[in-house]
Coordinates of C-alpha atoms in Angstrom, one line a residue:
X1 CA -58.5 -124.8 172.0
X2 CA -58.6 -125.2 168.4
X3 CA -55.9 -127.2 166.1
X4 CA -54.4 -123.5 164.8
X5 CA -53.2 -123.2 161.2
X6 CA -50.7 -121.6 161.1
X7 CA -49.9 -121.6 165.2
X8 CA -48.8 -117.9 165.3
X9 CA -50.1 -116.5 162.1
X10 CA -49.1 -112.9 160.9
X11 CA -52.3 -110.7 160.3
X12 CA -52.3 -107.4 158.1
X13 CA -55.0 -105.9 160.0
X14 CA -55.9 -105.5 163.7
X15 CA -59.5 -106.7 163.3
X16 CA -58.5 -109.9 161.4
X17 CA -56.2 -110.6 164.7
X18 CA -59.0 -109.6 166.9
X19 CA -61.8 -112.0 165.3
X20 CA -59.0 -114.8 164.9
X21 CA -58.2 -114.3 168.9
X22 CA -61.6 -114.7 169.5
X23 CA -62.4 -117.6 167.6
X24 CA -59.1 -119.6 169.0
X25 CA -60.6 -118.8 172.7
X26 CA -64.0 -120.1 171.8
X27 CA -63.7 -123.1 169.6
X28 CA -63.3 -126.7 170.2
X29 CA -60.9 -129.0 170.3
X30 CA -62.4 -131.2 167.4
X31 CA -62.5 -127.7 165.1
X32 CA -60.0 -126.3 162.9
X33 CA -59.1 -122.7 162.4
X34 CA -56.9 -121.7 159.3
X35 CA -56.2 -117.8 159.2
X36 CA -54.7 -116.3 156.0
X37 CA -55.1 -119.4 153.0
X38 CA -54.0 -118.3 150.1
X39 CA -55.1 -120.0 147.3
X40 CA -54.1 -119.4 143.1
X41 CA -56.5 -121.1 140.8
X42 CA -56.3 -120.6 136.4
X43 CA -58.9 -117.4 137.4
X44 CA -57.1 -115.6 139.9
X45 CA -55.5 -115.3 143.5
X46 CA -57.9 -115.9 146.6
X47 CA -57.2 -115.3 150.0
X48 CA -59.9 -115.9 152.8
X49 CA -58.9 -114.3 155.8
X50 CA -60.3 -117.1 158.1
X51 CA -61.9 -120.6 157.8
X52 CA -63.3 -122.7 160.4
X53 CA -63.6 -126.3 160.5
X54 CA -66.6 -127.3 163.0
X55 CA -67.3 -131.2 162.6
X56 CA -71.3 -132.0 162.7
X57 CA -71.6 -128.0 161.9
X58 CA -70.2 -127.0 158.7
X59 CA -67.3 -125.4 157.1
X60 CA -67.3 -121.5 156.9
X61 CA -65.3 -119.5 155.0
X62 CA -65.1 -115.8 156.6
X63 CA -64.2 -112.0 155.5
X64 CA -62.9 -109.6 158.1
X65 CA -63.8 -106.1 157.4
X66 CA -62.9 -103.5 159.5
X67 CA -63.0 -100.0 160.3
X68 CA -66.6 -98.7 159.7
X69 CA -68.7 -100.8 156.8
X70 CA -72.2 -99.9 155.5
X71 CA -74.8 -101.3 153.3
X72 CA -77.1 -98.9 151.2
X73 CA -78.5 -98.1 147.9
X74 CA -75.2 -97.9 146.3
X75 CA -74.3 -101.4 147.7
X76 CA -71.2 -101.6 150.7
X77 CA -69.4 -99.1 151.5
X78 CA -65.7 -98.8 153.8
X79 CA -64.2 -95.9 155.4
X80 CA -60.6 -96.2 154.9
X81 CA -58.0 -92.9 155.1
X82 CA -61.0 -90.4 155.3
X83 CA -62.8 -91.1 152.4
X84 CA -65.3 -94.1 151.6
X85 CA -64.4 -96.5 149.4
X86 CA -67.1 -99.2 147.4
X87 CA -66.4 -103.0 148.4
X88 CA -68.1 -105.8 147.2
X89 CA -66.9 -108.4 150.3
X90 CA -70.0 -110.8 149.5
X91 CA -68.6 -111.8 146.2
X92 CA -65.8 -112.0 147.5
X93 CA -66.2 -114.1 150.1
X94 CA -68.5 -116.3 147.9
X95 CA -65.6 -116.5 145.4
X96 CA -63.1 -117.4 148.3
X97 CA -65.5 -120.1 149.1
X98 CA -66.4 -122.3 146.1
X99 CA -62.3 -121.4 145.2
X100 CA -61.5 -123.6 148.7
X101 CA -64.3 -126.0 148.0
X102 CA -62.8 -126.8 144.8
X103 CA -59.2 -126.8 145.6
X104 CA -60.5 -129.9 148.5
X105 CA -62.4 -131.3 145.4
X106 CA -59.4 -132.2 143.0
X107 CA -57.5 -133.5 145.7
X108 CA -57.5 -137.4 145.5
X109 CA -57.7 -137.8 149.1
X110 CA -61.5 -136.4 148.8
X111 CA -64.0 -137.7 146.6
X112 CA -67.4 -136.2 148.4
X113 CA -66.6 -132.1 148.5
X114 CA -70.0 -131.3 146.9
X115 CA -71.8 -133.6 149.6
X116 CA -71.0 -131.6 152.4
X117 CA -71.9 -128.0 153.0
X118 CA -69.9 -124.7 152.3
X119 CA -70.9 -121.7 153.9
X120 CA -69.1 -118.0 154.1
X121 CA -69.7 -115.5 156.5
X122 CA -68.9 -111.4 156.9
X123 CA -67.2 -110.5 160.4
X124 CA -67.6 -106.5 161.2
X125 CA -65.9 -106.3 164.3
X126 CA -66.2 -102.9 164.5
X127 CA -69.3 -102.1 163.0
X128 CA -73.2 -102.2 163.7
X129 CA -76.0 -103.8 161.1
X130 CA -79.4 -103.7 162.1
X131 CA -81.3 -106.2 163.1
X132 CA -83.7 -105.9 160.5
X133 CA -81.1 -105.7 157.6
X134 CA -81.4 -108.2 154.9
X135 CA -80.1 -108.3 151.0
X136 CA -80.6 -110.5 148.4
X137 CA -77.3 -112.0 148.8
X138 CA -76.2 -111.8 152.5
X139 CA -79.1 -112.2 154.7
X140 CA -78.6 -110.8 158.3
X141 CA -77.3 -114.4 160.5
X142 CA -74.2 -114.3 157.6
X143 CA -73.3 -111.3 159.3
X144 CA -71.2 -111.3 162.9
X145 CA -71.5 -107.7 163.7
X146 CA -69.7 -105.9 166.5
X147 CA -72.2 -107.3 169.2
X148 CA -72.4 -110.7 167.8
X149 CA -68.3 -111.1 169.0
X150 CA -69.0 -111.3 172.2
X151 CA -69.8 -115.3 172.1
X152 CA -67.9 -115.4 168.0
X153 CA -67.7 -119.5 168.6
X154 CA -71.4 -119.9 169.4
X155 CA -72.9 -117.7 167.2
X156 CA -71.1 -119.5 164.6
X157 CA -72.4 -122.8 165.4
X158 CA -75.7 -121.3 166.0
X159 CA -76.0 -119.9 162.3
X160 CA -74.1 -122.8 160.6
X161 CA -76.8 -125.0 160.2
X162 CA -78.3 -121.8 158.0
X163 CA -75.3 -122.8 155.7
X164 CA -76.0 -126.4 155.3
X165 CA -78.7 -125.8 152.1
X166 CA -79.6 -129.3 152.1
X167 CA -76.0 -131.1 152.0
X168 CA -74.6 -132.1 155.8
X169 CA -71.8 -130.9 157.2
X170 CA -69.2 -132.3 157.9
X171 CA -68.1 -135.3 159.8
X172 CA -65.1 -135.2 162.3
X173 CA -63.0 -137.2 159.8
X174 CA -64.0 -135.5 157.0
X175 CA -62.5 -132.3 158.9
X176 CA -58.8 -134.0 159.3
X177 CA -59.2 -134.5 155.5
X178 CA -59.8 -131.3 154.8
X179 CA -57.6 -129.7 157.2
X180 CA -54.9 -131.8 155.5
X181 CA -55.7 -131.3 152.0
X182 CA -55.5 -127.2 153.2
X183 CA -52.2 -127.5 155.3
X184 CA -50.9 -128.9 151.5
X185 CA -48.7 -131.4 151.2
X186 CA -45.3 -130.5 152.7
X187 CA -43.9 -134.5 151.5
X188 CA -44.0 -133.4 148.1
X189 CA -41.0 -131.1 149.0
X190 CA -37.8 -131.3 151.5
X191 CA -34.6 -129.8 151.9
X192 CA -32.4 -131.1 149.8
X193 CA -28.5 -130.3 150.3
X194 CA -28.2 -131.3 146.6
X195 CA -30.0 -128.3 145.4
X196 CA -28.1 -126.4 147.9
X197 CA -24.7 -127.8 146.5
X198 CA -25.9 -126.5 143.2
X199 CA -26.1 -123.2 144.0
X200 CA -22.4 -123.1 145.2
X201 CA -21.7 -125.5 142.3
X202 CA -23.4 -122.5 140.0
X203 CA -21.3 -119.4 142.0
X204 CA -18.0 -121.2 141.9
X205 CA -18.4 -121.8 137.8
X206 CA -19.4 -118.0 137.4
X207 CA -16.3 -117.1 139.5
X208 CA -13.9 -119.6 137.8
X209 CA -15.6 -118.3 134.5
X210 CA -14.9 -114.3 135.8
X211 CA -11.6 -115.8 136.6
X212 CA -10.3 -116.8 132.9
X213 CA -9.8 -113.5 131.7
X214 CA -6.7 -113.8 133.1
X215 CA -5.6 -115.7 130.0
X216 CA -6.0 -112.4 128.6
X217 CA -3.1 -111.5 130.1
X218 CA -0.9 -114.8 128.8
X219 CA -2.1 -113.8 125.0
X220 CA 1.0 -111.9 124.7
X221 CA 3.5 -114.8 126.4
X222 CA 4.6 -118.1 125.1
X223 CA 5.8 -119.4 128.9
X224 CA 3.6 -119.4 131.3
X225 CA 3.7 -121.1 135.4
X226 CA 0.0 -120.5 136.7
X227 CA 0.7 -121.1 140.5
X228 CA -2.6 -121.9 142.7
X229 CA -3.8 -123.9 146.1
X230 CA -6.6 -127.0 145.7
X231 CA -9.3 -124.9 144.6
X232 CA -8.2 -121.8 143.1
X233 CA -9.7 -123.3 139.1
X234 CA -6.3 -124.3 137.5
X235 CA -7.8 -127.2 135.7
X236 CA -10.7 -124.9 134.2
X237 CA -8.2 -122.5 133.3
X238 CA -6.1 -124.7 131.6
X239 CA -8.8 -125.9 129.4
X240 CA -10.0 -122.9 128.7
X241 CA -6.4 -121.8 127.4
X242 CA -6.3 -125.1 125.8
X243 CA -10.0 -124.4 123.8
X244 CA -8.7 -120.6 123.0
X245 CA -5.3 -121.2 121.5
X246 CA -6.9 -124.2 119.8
X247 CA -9.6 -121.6 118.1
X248 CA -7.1 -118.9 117.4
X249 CA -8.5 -115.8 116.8
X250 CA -7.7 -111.8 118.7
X251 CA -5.2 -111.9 115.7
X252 CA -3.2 -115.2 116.6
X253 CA -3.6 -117.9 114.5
X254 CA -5.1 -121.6 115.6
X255 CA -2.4 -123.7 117.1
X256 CA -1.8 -127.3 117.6
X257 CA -2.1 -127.8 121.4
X258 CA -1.6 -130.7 123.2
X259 CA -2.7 -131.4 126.9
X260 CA -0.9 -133.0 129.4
X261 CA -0.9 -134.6 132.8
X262 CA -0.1 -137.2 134.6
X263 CA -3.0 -139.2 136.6
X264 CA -5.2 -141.5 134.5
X265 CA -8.4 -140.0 136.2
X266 CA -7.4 -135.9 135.0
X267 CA -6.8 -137.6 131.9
X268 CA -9.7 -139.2 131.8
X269 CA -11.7 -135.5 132.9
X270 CA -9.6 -133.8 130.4
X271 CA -11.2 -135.7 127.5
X272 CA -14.2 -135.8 128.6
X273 CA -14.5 -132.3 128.6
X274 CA -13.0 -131.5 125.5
X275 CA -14.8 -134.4 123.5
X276 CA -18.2 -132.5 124.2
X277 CA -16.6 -129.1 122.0
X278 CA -16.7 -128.1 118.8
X279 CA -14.1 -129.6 117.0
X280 CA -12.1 -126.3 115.9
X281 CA -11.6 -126.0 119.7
X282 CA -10.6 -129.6 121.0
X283 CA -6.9 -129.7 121.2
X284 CA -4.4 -132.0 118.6
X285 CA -3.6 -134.5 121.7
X286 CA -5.4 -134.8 125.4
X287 CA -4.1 -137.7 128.0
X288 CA -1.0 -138.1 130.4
X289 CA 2.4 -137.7 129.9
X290 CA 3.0 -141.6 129.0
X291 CA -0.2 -141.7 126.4
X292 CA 1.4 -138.4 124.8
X293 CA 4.9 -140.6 123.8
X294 CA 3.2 -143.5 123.0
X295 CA 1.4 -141.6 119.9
X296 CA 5.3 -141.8 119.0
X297 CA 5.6 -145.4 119.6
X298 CA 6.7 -145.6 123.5
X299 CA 6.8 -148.6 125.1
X300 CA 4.0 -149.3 127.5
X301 CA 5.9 -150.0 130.9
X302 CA 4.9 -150.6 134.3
X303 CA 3.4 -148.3 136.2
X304 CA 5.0 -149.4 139.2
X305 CA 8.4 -149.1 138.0
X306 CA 9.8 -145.9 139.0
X307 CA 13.3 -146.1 137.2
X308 CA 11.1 -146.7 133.5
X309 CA 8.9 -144.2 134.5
X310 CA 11.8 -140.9 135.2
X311 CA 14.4 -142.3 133.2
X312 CA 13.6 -144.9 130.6
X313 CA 10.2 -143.4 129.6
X314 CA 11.8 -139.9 129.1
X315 CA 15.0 -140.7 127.2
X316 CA 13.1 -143.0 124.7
X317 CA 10.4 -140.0 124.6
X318 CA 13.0 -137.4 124.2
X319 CA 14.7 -139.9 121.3
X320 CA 11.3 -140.3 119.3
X321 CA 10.9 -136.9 119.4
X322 CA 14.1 -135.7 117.7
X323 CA 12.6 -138.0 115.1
X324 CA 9.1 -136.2 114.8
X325 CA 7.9 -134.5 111.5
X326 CA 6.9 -130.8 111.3
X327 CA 3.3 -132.0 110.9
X328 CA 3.3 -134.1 114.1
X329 CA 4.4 -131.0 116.2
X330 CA 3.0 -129.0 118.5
X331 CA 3.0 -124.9 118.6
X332 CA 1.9 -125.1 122.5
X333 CA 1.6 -127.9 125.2
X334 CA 0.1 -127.1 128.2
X335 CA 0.6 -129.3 131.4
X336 CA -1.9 -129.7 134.8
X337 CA -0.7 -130.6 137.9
X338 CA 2.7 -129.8 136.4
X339 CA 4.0 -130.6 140.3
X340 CA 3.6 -134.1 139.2
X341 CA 6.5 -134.2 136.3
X342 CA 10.0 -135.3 136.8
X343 CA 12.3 -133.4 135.6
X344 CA 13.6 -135.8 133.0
X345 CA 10.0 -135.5 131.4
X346 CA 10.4 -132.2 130.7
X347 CA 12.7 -132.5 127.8
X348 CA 10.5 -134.8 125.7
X349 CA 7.6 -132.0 126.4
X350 CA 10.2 -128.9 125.0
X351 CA 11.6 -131.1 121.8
X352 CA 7.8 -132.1 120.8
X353 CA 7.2 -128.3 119.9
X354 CA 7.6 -126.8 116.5
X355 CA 10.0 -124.5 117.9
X356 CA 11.8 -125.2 120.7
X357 CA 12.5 -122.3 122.0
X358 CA 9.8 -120.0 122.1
X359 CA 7.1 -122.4 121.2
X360 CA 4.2 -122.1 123.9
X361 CA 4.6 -123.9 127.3
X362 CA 2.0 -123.1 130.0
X363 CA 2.4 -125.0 132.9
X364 CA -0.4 -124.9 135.9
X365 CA 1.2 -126.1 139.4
X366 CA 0.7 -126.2 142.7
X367 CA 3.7 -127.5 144.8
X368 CA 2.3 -128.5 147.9
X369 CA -0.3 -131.1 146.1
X370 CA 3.9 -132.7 145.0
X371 CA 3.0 -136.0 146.5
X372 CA 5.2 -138.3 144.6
X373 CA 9.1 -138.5 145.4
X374 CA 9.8 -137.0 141.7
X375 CA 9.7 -133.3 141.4
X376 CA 11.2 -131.3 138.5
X377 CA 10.3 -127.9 136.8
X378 CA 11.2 -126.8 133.6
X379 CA 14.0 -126.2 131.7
X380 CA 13.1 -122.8 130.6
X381 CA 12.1 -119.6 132.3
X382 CA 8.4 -118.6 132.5
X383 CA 6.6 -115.8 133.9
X384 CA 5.0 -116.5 137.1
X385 CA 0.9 -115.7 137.9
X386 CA -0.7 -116.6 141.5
X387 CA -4.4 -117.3 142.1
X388 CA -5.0 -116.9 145.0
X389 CA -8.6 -117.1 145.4
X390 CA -10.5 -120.5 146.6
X391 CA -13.5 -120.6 144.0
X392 CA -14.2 -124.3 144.8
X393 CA -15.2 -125.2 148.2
X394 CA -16.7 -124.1 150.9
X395 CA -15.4 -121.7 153.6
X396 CA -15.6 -124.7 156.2
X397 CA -13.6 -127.3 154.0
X398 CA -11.0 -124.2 153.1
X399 CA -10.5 -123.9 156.0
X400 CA -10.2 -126.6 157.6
X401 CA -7.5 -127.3 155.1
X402 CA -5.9 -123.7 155.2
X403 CA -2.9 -124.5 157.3
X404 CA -1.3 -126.7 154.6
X405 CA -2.0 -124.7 151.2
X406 CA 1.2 -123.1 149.6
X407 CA 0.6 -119.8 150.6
X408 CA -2.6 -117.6 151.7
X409 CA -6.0 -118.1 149.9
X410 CA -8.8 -116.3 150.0
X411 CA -12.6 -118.6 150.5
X412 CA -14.9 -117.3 147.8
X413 CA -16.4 -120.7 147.8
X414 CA -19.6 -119.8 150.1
X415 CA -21.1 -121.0 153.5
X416 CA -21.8 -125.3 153.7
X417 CA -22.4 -127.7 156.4
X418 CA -19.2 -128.1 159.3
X419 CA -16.4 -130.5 158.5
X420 CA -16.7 -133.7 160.7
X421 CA -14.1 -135.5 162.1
X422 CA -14.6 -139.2 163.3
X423 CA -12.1 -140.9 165.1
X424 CA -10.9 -144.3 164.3
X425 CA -7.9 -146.0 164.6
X426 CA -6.1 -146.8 161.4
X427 CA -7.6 -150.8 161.2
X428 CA -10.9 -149.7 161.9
X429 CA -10.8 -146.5 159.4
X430 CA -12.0 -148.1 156.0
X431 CA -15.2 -150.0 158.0
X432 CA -16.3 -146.2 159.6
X433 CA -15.5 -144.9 156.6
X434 CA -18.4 -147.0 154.8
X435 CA -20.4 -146.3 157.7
X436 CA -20.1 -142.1 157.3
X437 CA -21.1 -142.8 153.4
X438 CA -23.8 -144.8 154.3
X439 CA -24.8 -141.6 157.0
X440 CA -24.5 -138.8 153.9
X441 CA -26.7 -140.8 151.6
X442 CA -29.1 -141.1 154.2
X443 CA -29.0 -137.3 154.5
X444 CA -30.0 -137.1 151.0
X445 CA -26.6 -137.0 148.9
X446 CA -26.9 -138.6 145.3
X447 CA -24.4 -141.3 145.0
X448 CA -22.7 -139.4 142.6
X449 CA -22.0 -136.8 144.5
X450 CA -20.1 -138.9 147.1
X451 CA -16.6 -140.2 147.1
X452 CA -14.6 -142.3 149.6
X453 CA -11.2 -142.1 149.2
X454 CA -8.4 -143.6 151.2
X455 CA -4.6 -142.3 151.7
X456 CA -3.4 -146.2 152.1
X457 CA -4.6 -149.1 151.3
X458 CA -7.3 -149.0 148.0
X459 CA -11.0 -149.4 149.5
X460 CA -11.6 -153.0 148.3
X461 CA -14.4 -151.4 146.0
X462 CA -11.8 -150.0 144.1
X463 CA -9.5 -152.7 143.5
X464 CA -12.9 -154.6 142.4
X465 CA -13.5 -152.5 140.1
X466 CA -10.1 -151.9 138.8
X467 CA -10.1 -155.3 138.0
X468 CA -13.4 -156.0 136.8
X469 CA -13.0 -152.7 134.3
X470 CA -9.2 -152.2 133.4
X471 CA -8.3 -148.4 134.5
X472 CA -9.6 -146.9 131.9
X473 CA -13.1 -148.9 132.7
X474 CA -12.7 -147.8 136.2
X475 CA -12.4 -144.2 135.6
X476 CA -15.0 -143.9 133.6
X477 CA -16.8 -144.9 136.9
X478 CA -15.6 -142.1 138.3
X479 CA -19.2 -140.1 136.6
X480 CA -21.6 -143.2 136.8
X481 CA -24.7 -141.5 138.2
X482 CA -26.1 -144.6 140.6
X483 CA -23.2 -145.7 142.4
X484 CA -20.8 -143.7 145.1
X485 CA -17.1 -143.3 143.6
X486 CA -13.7 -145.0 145.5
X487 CA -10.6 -143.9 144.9
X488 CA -7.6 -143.1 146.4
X489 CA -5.6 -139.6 146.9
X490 CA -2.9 -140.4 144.5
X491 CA -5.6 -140.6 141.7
X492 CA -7.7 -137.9 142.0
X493 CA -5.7 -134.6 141.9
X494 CA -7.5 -132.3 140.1
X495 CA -10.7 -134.2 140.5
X496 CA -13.6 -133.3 142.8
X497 CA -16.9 -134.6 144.4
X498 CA -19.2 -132.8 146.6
X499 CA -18.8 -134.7 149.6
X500 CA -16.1 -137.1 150.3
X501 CA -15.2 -138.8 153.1
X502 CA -11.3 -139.1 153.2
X503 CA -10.3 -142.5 154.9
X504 CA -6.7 -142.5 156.5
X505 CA -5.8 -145.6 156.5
X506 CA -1.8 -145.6 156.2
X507 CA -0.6 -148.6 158.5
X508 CA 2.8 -147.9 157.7
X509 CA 3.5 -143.9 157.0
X510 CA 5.2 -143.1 153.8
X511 CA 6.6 -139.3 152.7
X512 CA 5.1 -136.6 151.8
X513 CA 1.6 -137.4 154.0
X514 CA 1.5 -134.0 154.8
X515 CA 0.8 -133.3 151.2
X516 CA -1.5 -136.1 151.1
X517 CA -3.8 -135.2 153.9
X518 CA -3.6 -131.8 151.9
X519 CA -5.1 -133.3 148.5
X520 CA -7.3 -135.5 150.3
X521 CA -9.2 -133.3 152.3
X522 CA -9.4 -130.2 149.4
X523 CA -10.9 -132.9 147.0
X524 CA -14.4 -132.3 148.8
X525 CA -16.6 -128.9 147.5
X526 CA -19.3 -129.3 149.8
X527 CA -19.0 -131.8 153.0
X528 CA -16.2 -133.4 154.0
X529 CA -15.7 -136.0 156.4
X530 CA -12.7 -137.0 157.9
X531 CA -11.6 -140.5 159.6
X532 CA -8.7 -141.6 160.9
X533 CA -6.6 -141.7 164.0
X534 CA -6.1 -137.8 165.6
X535 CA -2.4 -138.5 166.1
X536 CA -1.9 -138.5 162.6
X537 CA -3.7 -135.9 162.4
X538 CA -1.6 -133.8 164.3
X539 CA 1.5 -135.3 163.7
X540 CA 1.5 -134.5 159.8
X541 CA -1.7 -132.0 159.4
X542 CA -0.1 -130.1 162.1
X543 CA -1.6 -128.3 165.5
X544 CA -3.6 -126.2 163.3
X545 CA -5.3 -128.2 161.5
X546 CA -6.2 -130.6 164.3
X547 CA -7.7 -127.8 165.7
X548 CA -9.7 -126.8 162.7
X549 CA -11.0 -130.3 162.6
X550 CA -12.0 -130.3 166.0
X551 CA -9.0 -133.5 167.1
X552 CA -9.1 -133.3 170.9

């Protein structure tokens, strides 16, 4: 049998099929038949219906023509749906022919195309020619009628040296090249679950985008809680409200906005973003809660000092801004991750508006991502609006995660690869967790795409980094586009990466690693990949979640 290209072609007409059948039973091994190549050149489209490879006999390109076909003085003729219709299939074929010759000739792989012969062939499977039939253009061997398909394979190689016109044909290697060259050259393209994670990517802006007009709804209130799971778009909402109210217009005037959070890394997102508007939209002030008093003059403090950062901080905050001129007011602050503020914080925020009381507060929350021991909400009543739509990852990562989001969500996110789970125990966590990074760039993953991010211990990447580049150097790594990003849960709220493989590594279990686990594994959009012992897994994800993530 032949080498068949394609194996199990699809044929649009029942004497194409027949001729191909016949050919595949009579050919040799060493030949080549290639049914259906289309070809597009700068003149038009070409398809030839067969072509047969036959080393030490030639290369012929074929036209199947069936029903009943006739030659006369008005040239051929086909009877299709009762009537008979003019064909010209010798030009065609010829066309077919030098379109496939040339196609093999720009190819770099073949440098001799004009040095072996080309010939084309009409099969009438179903019709007679005479014997005696000749025309200037298609003498009678280039014709296989219906009695010359008995033995298709041999009269083929009995007429192919017709074809030759002084060139040879082909030799068995030259047939593998041009085989090749026609089978194209499937390298040049692969799947690639980058362009597929740009798709969702695309979707899940248009739906967080379709999503904002409920801010049309806030234009009329000054306090505002928008309440939403890991997913649901708070953080594109609150820039957008940040970009409107800083424009003004539907009959309010612009405002002084500042926006606020707490981690250095949404900070570091936040000014990114707006840095790249026009400068009527960016906001008066972007950055976290402690950047916001030290425009006032706040002392810098120690991160890791609790009792500066929810008492000392805020009273000297609150103090400075009794003190603040008109000028250096705002008419609206809006918060992210709001979940994240102590309560003492909150009174700095209020006193920093223009007016105190009504001045605009719009706070975007989400209580179960509360994974420090501070938790506080504001003074001041606000109107309540729940998303409750997953726009950001996939089904499979939602819900895998489902069982520990504030309340039921809804996956709009779209279909994505399964969430693994790879067991480890808790010392050997951070060393698989390299290894399943290493596994998804192998898969084809851009390295920024992929984050590894760790609920204990920071992956000694990132305390490399931290202090190579300062934080503020190290967060800016967090959209370098040649390296994979390490971080660790407490950091990235309100961040994302396409796949992330989230490393629990807590040797000694703190509180809240419910809500942890929760931000952790919601931080992925497209693959996530989970390591760590399944106890914990089940102790503080819960039975439900084990199950989702397939813990035995």
């Amino acid at each position: 049998m032949p080498r068949l290209m394609p194996e199990q072609p699809t044929f649009t007409t029942d004497s194409e099929r027949e001729v191909w059948e016949r050919l595949r039973d009579g050919l040799g091994d060493d030949d080549v038949l290639i049914a259906g190549l289309r070809l597009t050149d700068v003149d038009k489209d070409h398809e030839a219906d067969l072509v047969v490879l036959m080393p030490d006999f030639g290369v012929l390109v074929i036209e199947v023509k069936g029903s009943s076909v006739w030659f006369d003085d008005g040239g051929w003729w086909q009877q299709r749906g009762g009537k008979a219709r003019s064909i010209d299939p010798v030009t065609q074929v010829r066309t077919t022919k030098y379109a496939v010759r040339d196609y093999v000739a720009r190819d770099p792989r073949w440098q001799r195309a004009n040095h072996v012969s080309w010939g084309h062939m009409l099969a009438l499977p179903y019709s007679e020619v005479a014997d005696d039939f000749d025309a200037p253009d298609c003498p009678r061997w280039a014709v296989l009628d219906r009695h010359d398909q008995v033995d298709l394979a041999e009269r083929l190689r009995a007429m192919a040296p017709r074809t030759w016109q002084g060139k040879p044909p082909p030799t068995a290697e030259q047939v593998e090249v041009i085989a090749e060259i026609l089978h194209g050259r499937p390298s040049g393209t692969a799947y690639d679950v980058n362009a597929e994670s740009d798709e969702r990517a695309a979707a899940a802006d248009r739906l967080t985008q379709e999503q904002a007009t409920i801010l049309g709804v806030t234009r009329l209130l000054n306090r505002v809680e928008v309440r939403g799971g890991a997913g649901s778009g708070k953080t594109v909402l609150a820039l957008q409200q940040a970009k409107q109210l800083s424009h003004g217009g539907h009959g309010k005037p612009r405002q002084r906005v500042a926006l606020l959070c707490y981690s250095l890394g949404l900070a570091a997102y936040l000014k990114r973003v707006t840095e790249s508007w026009h400068r009527k939209d960016r906001p008066a002030f972007v950055g976290t809660f402690h950047d916001f008093g030290r425009q006032w003059g706040a002392p810098e403090g120690d991160r890791q000092d609790s009792s500066f950062w929810e008492q000392e901080l805020p009273r000297t905050m609150g103090e400075l801004a009794e003190g603040l001129a008109d000028k250096d007011r705002y008419d609206a602050i809006i918060v992210d991750e709001a979940q994240d503020f102590a309560d003492d914080w909150w009174r700095p925020v209020l006193k920093a508006l223009r007016d105190e009381e009504q001045g605009g507060l719009y706070v975007y929350s989400d209580e179960n991502q509360r994974i420090f021991a501070r938790f506080g909400r504001p003074p001041v009543q606000l109107v309540p609006l729940v998303l409750d739509h997953n726009l950001r990852n996939t089904r499979q990562i939602h819900e895998s995660f489902g069982p520990l989001a504030p309340s039921r969500m809804y996956a709009r996110g779209g279909d994505g690869p399964a969430v693994r789970f790879i067991a480890a125990s808790t010392e050997d966590a951070v060393e698989v967790a390299d290894d399943a990074v290493l596994e998804l760039l192998d898969a084809g993953w851009r390295p920024e795409h992929v984050a590894l991010l760790t609920t204990g211990q920071r992956h000694p990447v990132q305390v490399e980094r931290t202090e190579h580049r300062d934080q503020d150097g190290y967060w800016q790594s967090f959209w370098d586009g040649d390296d994979v990003f390490y971080g660790h849960v407490l950091g990235c709220k309100g961040l994302e990466r396409r796949a992330v493989v989230l490393c629990l590594n807590e040797s000694t279990v703190r509180d809240r690693a419910r809500e942890r686990l929760y931000v952790g594994m919601s931080r992925a959009t497209d693959q996530l990949v989970v390591v760590g012992d399944p106890a914990f897994v089940r102790q503080y994800g819960g039975v439900e979640v084990a199950k989702r993530l397939g813990v035995g």
